[in-house]
Coordinates of C-alpha atoms and ligand atoms in Angstrom, one line a residue:
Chain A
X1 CA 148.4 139.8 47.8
X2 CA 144.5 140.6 48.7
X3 CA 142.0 138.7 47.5
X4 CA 138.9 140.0 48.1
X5 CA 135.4 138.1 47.5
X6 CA 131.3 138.4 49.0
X7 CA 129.8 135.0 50.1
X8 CA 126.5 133.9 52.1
X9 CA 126.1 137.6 53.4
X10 CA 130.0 138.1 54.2
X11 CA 132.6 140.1 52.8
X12 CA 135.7 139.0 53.2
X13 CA 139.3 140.3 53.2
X14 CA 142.0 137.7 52.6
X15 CA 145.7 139.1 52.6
X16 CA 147.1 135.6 51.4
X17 CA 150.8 136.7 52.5
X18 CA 149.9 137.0 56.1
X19 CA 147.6 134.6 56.3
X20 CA 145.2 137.0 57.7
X21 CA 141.0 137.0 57.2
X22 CA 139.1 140.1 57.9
X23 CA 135.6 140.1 58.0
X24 CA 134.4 143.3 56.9
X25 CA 131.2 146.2 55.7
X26 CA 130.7 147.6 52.7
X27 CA 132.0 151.2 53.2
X28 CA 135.3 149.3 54.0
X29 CA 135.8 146.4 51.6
X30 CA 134.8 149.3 48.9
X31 CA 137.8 151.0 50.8
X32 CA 140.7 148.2 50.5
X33 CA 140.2 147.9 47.0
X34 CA 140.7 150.9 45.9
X35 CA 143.4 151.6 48.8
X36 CA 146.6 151.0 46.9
X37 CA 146.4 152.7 43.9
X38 CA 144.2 155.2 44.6
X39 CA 145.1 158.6 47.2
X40 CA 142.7 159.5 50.1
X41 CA 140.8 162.3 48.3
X42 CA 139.8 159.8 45.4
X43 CA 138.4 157.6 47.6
X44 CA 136.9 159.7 50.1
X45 CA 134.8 160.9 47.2
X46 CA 133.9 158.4 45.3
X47 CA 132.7 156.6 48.5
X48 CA 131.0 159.5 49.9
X49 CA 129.3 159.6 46.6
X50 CA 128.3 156.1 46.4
X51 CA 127.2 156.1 49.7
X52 CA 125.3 159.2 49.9
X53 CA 122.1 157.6 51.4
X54 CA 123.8 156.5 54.2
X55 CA 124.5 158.9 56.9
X56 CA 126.9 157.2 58.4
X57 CA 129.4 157.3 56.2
X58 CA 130.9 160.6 56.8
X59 CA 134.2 162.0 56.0
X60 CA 135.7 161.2 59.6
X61 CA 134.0 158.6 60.0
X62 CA 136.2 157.1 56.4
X63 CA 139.2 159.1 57.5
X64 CA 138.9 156.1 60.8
X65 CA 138.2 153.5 58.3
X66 CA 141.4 154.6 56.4
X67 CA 143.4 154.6 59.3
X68 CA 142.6 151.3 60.7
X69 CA 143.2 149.4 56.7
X70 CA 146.6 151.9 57.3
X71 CA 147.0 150.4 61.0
X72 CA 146.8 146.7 59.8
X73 CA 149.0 147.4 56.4
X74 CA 151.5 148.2 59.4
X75 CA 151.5 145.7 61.3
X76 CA 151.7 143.2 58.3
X77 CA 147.9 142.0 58.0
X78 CA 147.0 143.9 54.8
X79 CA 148.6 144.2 51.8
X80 CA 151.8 141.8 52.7
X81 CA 154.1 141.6 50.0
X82 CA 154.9 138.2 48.9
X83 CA 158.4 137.8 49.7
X84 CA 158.2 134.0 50.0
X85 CA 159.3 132.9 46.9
X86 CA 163.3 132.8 47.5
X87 CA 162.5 130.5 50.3
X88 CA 160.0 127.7 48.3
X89 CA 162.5 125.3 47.2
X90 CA 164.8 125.6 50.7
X91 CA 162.8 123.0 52.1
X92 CA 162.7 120.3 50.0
X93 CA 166.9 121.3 49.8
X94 CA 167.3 121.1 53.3
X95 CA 165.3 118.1 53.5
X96 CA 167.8 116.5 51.0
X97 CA 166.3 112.8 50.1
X98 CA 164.8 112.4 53.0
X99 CA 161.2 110.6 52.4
X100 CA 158.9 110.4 55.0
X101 CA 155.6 108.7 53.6
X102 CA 154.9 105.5 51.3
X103 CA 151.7 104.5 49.3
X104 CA 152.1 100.8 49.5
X105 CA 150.0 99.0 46.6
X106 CA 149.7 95.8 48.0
X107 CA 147.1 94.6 45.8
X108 CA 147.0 95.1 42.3
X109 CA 144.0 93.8 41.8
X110 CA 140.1 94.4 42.8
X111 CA 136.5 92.6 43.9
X112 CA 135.0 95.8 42.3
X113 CA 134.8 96.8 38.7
X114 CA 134.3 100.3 38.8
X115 CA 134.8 101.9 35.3
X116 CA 136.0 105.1 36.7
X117 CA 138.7 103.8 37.9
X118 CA 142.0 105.7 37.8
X119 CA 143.8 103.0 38.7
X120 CA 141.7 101.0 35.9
X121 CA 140.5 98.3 38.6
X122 CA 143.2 98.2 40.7
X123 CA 145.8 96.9 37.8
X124 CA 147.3 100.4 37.1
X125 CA 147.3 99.3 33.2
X126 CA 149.2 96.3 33.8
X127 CA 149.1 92.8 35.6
X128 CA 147.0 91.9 39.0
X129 CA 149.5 91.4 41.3
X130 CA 149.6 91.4 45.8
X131 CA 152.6 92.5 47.5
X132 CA 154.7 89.7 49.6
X133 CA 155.6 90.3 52.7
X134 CA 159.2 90.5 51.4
X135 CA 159.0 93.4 49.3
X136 CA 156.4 95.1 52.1
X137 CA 159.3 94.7 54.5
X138 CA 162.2 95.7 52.1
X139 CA 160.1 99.2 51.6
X140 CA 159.4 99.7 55.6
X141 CA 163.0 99.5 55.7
X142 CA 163.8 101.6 53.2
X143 CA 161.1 104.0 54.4
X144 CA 163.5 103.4 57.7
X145 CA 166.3 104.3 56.4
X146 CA 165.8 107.5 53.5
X147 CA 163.7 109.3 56.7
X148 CA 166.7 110.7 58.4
X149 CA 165.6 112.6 61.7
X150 CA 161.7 112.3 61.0
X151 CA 160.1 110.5 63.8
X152 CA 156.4 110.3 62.3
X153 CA 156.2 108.5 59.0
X154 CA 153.0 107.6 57.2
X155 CA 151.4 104.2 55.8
X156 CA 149.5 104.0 53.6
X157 CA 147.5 100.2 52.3
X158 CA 146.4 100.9 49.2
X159 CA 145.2 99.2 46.4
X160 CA 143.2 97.9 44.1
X161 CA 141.9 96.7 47.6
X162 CA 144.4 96.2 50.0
X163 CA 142.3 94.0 52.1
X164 CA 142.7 91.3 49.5
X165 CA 146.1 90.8 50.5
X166 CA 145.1 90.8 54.5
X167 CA 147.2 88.9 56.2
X168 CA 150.8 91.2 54.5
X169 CA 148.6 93.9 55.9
X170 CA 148.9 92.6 59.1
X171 CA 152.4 91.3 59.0
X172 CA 153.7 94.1 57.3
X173 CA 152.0 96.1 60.4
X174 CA 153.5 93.6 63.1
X175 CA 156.9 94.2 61.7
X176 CA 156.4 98.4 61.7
X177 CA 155.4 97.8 65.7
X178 CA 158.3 95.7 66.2
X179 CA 161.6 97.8 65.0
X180 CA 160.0 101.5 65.5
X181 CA 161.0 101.7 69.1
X182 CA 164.4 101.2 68.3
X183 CA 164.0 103.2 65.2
X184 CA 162.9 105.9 67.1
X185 CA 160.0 106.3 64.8
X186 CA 156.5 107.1 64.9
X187 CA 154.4 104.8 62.3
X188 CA 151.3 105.9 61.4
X189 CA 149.1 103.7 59.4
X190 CA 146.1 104.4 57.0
X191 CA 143.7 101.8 54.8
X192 CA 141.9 102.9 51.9
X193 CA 139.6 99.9 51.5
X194 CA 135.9 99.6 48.9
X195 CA 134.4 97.6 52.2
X196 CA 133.8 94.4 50.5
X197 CA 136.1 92.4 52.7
X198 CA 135.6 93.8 55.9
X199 CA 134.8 91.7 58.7
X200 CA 135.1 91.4 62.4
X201 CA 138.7 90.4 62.2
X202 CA 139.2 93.2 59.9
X203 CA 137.4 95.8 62.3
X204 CA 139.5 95.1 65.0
X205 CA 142.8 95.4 63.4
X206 CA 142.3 98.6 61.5
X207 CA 140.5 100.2 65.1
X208 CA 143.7 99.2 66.7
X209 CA 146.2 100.2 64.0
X210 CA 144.9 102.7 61.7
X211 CA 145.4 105.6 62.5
X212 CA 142.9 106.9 59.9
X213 CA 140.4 104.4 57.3
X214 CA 139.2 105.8 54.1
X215 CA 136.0 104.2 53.1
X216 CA 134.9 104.7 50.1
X217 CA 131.2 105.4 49.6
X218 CA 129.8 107.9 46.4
X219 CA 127.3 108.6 48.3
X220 CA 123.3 107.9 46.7
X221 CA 122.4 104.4 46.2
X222 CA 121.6 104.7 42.7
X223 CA 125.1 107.0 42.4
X224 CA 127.0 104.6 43.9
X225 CA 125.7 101.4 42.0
X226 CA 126.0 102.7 38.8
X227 CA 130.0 102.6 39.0
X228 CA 131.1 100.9 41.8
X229 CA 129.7 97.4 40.8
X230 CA 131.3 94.2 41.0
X231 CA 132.0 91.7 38.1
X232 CA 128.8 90.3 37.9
X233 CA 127.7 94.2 37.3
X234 CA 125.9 94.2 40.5
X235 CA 125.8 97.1 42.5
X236 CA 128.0 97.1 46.2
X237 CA 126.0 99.4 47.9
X238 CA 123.8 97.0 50.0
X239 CA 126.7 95.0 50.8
X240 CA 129.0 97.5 51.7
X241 CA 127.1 100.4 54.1
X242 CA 126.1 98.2 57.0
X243 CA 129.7 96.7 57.0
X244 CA 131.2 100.5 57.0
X245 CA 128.6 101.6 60.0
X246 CA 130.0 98.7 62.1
X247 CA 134.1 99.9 61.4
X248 CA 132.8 103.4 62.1
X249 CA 130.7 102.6 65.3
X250 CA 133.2 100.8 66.7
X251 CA 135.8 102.8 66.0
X252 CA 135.4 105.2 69.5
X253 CA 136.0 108.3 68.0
X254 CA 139.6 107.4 65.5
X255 CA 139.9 109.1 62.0
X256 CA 138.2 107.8 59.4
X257 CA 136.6 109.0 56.1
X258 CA 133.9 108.5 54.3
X259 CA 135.4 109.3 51.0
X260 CA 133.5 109.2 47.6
X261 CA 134.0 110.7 44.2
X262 CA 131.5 112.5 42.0
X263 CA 131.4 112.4 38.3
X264 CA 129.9 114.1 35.1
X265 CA 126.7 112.1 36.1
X266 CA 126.6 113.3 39.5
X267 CA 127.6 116.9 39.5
X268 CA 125.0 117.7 42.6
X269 CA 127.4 115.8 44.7
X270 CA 126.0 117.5 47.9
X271 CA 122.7 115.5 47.9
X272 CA 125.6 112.3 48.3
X273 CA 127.5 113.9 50.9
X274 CA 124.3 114.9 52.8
X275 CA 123.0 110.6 52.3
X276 CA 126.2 109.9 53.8
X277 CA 125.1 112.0 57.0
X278 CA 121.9 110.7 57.2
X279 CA 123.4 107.4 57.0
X280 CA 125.0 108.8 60.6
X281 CA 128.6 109.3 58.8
X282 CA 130.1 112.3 60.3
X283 CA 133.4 112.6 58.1
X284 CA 132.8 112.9 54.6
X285 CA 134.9 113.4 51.7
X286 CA 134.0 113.8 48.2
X287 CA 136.6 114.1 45.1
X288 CA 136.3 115.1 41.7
X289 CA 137.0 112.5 39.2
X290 CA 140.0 112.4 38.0
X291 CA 140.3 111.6 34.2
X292 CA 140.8 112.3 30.7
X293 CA 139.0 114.9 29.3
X294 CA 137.1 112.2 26.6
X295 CA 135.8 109.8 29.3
X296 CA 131.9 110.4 29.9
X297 CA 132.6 110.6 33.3
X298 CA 135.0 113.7 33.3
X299 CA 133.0 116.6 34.6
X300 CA 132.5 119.5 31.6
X301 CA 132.6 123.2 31.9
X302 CA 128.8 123.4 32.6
X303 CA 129.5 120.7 35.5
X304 CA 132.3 122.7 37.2
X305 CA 129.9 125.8 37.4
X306 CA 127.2 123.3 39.2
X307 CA 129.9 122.2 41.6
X308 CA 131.3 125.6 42.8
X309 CA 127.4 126.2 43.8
X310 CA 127.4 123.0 45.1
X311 CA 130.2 123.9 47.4
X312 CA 128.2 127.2 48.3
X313 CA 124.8 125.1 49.4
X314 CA 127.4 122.8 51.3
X315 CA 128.9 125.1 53.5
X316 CA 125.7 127.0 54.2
X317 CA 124.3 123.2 54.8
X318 CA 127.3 123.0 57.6
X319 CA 126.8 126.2 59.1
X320 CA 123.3 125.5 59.5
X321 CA 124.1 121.5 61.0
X322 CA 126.8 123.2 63.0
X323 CA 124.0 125.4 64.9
X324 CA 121.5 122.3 65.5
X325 CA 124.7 120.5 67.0
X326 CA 124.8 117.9 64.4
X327 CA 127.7 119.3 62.7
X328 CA 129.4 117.0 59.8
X329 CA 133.0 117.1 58.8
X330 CA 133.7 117.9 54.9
X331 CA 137.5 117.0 54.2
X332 CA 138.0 119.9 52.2
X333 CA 136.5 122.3 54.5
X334 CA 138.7 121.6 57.0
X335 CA 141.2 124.8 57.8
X336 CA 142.7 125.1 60.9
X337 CA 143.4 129.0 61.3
X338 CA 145.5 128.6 64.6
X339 CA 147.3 125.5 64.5
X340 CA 147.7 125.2 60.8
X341 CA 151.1 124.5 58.6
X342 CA 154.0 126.9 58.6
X343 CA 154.6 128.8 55.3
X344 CA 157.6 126.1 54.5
X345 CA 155.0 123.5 54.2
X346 CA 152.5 125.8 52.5
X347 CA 155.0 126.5 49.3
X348 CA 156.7 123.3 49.4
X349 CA 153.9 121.7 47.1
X350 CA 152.6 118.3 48.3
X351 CA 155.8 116.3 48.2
X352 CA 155.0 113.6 45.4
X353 CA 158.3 111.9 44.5
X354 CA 160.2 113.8 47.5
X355 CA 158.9 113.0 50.5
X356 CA 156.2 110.9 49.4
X357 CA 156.3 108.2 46.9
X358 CA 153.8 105.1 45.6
X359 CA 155.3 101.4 45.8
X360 CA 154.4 98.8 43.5
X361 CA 153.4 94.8 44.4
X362 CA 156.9 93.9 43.5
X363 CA 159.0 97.1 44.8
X364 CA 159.1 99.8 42.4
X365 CA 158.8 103.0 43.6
X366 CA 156.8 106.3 41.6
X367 CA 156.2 109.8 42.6
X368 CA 153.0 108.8 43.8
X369 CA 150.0 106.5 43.7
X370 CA 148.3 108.5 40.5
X371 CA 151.8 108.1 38.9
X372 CA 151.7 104.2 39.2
X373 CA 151.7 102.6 35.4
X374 CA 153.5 105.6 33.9
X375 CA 156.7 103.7 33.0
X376 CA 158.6 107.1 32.5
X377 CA 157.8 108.0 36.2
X378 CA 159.4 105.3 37.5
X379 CA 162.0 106.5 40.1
X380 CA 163.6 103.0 41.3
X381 CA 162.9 100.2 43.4
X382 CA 162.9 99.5 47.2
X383 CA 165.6 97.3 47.1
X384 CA 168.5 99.5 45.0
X385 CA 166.7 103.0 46.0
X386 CA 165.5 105.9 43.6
X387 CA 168.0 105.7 40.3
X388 CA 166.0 108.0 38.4
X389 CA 167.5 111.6 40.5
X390 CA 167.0 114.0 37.4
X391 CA 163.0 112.8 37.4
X392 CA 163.6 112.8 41.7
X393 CA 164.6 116.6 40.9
X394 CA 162.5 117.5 38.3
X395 CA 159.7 116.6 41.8
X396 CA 162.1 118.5 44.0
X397 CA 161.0 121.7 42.0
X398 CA 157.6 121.6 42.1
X399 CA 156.0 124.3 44.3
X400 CA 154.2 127.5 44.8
X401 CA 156.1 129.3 42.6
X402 CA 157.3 126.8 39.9
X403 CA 153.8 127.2 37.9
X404 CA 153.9 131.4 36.4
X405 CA 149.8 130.7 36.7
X406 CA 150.4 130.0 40.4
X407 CA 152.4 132.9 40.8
X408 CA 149.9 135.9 41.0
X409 CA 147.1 133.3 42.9
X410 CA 146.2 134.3 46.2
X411 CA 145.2 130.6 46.8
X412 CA 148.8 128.9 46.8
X413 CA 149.3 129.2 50.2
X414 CA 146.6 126.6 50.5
X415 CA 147.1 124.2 47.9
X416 CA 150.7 124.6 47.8
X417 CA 150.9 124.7 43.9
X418 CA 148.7 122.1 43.1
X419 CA 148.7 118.6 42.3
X420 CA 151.4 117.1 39.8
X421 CA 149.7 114.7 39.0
X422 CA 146.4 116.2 38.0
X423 CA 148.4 118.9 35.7
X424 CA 150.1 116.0 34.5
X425 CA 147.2 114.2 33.3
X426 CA 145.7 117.8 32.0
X427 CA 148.7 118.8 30.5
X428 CA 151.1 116.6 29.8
X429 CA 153.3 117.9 32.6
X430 CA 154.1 117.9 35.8
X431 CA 154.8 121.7 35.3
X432 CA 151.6 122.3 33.7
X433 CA 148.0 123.4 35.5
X434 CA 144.9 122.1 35.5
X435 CA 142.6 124.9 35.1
X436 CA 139.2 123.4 36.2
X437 CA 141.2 121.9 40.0
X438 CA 142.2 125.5 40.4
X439 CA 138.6 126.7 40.2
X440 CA 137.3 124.0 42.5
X441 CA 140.1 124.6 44.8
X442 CA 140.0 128.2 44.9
X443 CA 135.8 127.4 45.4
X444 CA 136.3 125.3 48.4
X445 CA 138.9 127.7 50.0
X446 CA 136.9 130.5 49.7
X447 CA 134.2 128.5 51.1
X448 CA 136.1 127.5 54.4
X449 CA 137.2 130.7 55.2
X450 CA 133.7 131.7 55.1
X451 CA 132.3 129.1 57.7
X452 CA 135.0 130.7 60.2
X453 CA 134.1 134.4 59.3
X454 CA 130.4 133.0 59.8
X455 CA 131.1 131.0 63.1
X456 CA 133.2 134.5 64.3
X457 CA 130.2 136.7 63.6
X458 CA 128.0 134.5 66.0
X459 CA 130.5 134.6 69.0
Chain B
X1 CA 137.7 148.5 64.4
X2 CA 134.6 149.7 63.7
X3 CA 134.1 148.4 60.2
X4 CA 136.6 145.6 59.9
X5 CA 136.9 142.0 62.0
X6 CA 139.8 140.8 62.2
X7 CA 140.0 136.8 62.6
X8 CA 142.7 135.0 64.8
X9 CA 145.2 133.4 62.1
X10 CA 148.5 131.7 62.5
X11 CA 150.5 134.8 61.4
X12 CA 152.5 133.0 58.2
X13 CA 155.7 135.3 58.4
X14 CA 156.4 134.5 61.7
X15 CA 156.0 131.0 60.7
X16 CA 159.2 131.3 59.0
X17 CA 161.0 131.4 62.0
X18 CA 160.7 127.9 63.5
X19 CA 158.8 126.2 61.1
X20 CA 159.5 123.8 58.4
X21 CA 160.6 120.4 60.8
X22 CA 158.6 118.2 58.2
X23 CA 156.5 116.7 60.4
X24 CA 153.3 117.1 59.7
X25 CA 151.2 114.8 57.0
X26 CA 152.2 114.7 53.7
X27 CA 149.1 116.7 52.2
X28 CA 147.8 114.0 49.9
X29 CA 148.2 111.0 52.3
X30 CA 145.3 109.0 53.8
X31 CA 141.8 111.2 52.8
X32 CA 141.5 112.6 49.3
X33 CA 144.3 110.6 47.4
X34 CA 143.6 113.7 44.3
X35 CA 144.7 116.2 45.1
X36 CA 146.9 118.5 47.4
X37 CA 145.6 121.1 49.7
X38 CA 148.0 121.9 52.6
X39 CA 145.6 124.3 54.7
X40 CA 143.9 121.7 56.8
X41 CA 147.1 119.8 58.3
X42 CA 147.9 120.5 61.6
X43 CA 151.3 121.3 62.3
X44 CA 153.5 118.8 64.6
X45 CA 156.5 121.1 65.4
X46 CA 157.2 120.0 69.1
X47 CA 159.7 123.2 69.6
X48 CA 157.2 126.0 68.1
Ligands
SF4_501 S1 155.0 120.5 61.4 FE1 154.5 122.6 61.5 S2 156.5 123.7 61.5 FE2 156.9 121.6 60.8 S3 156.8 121.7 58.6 FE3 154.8 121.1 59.3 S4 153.7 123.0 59.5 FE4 155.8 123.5 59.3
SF4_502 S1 150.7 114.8 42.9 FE1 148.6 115.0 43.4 S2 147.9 112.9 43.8 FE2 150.1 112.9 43.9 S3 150.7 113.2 46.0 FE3 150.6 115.2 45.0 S4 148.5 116.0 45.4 FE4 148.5 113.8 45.8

């Protein structure tokens, strides 16, 4: 599968199959379209025709052109046939139960009132609520035992904030540290925090502990104050930014994020991201909002057409930062060419309610944080395990090739399918697609791939 | 090639061969919590 596309001066050759990128002219991107179902004397005239002004485009000179699109074709960097599909579900079969990653919602509850909320201020439609230390335990030990040979397995504090409920943070931490050696496991522990609570206690801990810290900043003052207020309906922006410098500054070089979401009222979401860099934030993430299509905040066609050219300016922004040496770090622009996933992991989907799932203050276990609250998504609990195995299953078969739309896209090798739990909340199902995502996705691809054609041309 | 660059890629057939230990990230762990995109995890295969 080709997919072919012009951006910021480039043309670019994607064979999706491969995983192969080829940066290339006119004469020859003209060439590898028509190449499959066309023969040699239809194209050689109708691109000596349309390039009759041009004297170097000669008949030998697209006899070599044909040849070389022939030479990769054969040695499996052009036109690769997608014979993946009989191996998407062997994965997650030969994984068998195993689960690898928890989302531990340790506080149900939240300092901030932000209306956007998906997780309608931390409660997740139902009761505020912290985790005890108990039931923290009782799903590291489960985690423990459903990983089978996995060494590294992932934390995540989550909320609502976590950091109201501190101190199981920390215990629940103390107790990972102090049965992995014999576990032979590998914990690796992320916070997703609004800021409000952190202090120097707080800095300390998550530098030593976290292996990555997702702070979340929208960005703009005035963009950030208008949601993310607290219950007096006062803005957190002031409060928050200096705290987050400190965490980052002393943070010698660890992951973090700087992670905000952008809504119907901020469409121009690069103007946010490039605040955050001038606030000296090198990291940046920034989400679509996820909601239902009646909320005022839920982006609208004419929205998603102002993103994808604000993905466009973005990437041109980071080529240009790049050059100065102030480069900046967009989540979604990372794609590591080299040392990226295999193509098990690429069709696998993103293992919600596999691999992964979301555990509530008192135990109960869901796909995934964004299915937290839907009672008919519950899987089980920490302490009797997952009871629900047709939903577990129903999970198990999400990938690449489950949607027919994702089928025929030259972008699933990247987004593995797509998220459940956005087509959910589109659709109604799990199984269904969420039209706009793709779009974004399929934006923000194309626009990574570009920044490495672009740094490639200037070697 | 005179009218075609080719870019250095992790060649995804190949992959097939020793990939698909599990463990690498889970894609929508720790940064964007909405959604899932698999391209920018590194891979953690010790034995590749
Ligand atoms: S670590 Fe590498 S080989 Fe293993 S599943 Fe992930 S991407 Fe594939
Ligand atoms: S379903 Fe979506 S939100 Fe849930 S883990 Fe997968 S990508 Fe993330």
């Amino acid at each position: 599968m080709v997919h072919q596309y012009k951006l910021n001066g480039y043309n670019i050759v994607l064979d999706s199959c491969s995983g192969s990128i080829h940066s290339v002219d006119d004469v020859a991107y003209d060439m590898i379209e028509m190449f499959e179902d066309h023969t040699w004397e239809e194209i050689v005239n109708e691109l000596l025709e349309k390039y009759k002004d041009r004297d170097d485009v000669t008949k030998t000179d697209l006899y070599e052109c044909y040849e070389d699109v022939l030479e990769l074709k054969e040695s499996g960097q052009l036109f690769t046939k997608d014979t993946y599909e009989d191996m998407a579900g062997t994965f997650k079969e030969r994984s068998g139960n195993v689960i690898k990653a928890l989302c531990l919602h340790v506080a149900h509850s939240c300092n901030l009132n932000c209306s956007y909320c998906f997780a309608s201020q931390g409660k997740y439609h139902g009761d505020r609520a912290l985790m005890s230390f108990e039931v923290g335990k009782r799903a590291l030990d489960f985690l423990v035992e459903n990983s089978g040979t996995r060494t590294n397995l992932e934390v995540d504090f989550f909320g609502g904030e976590p950091l109201m409920n501190f101190d199981v943070v920390k215990q629940l931490v103390a107790y990972a540290r102090s049965i992995e050696k014999d576990k032979h496991k590998n914990f690796r522990f992320t916070l997703t925090t609004n800021g409000m609570l952190i202090d120097d206690d707080v800095i300390e801990f998550a530098n030593k502990e976290m292996s990555n810290v997702v702070l979340s900043l929208d960005g703009r003052k005035e963009v950030h104050d208008r949601f993310r207020v607290d219950y007096a309906g006062k803005g957190s922006y002031d409060q928050i930014v200096p705290k987050f410098k400190k965490l980052v500054d002393a943070r010698g070089g660890k992951g973090y994020y700087m992670r905000g979401t952008f809504t119907h009222f901020n469409p121009d979401f690069t103007n946010d991201v490039f605040h955050m860099a001038d606030l000296g934030f090198t990291e940046l993430s920034m989400e679509p909002v996820v909601g239902k299509p009646e909320d005022e905040t839920t982006l609208t066609a004419e929205d998603i057409e102002i993103v994808k050219e604000q993905y466009e300016i973005l990437a041109k922004d980071m080529i240009r930062r790049k050059k100065e040496g102030k480069p900046i770090t967009f989540y979604h622009y990372m794609l590591d060419l080299e040392g990226g996933p295999c193509i098990y992991k690429r069709i696998s989907g993103c293992g919600v309610g596999t691999e992964y799932m979301a555990v509530t203050p008192w135990g109960d276990l869901y796909p995934c944080h964004q299915f937290v609250g839907e009672e008919s998504y519950k899987l089980g609990d920490v302490f009797n395990g997952v009871s629900n195995d047709a939903l577990r299953d129903e999970f198990r078969c999400c990938n690449a090739y489950s949607r027919k739309e994702c089928r025929d896209c030259w972008a699933k090798m990247y987004c593995s399918g797509g998220c459940a739990a956005n087509a959910f909340h589109a659709s109604g199902s799990i199984k269904g697609i969420y039209e706009p995502g793709c779009e974004l996705f399929k934006k923000r691809i194309e626009c990574a791939i570009m920044m490495h054609v672009s740094e490639n041309e200037d070697e | 090639m005179k009218r075609i660059k080719t870019l250095k890629t992790r060649n995804l057939c190949e992959s097939a061969k020793k990939g698909g230990c599990g463990e690498c990230q889970t894609s929508c762990q720790s940064a964007c919590k909405t959604s899932c995109g698999v391209a920018n995890q590194k891979c953690e295969n010790v034995a590749k």
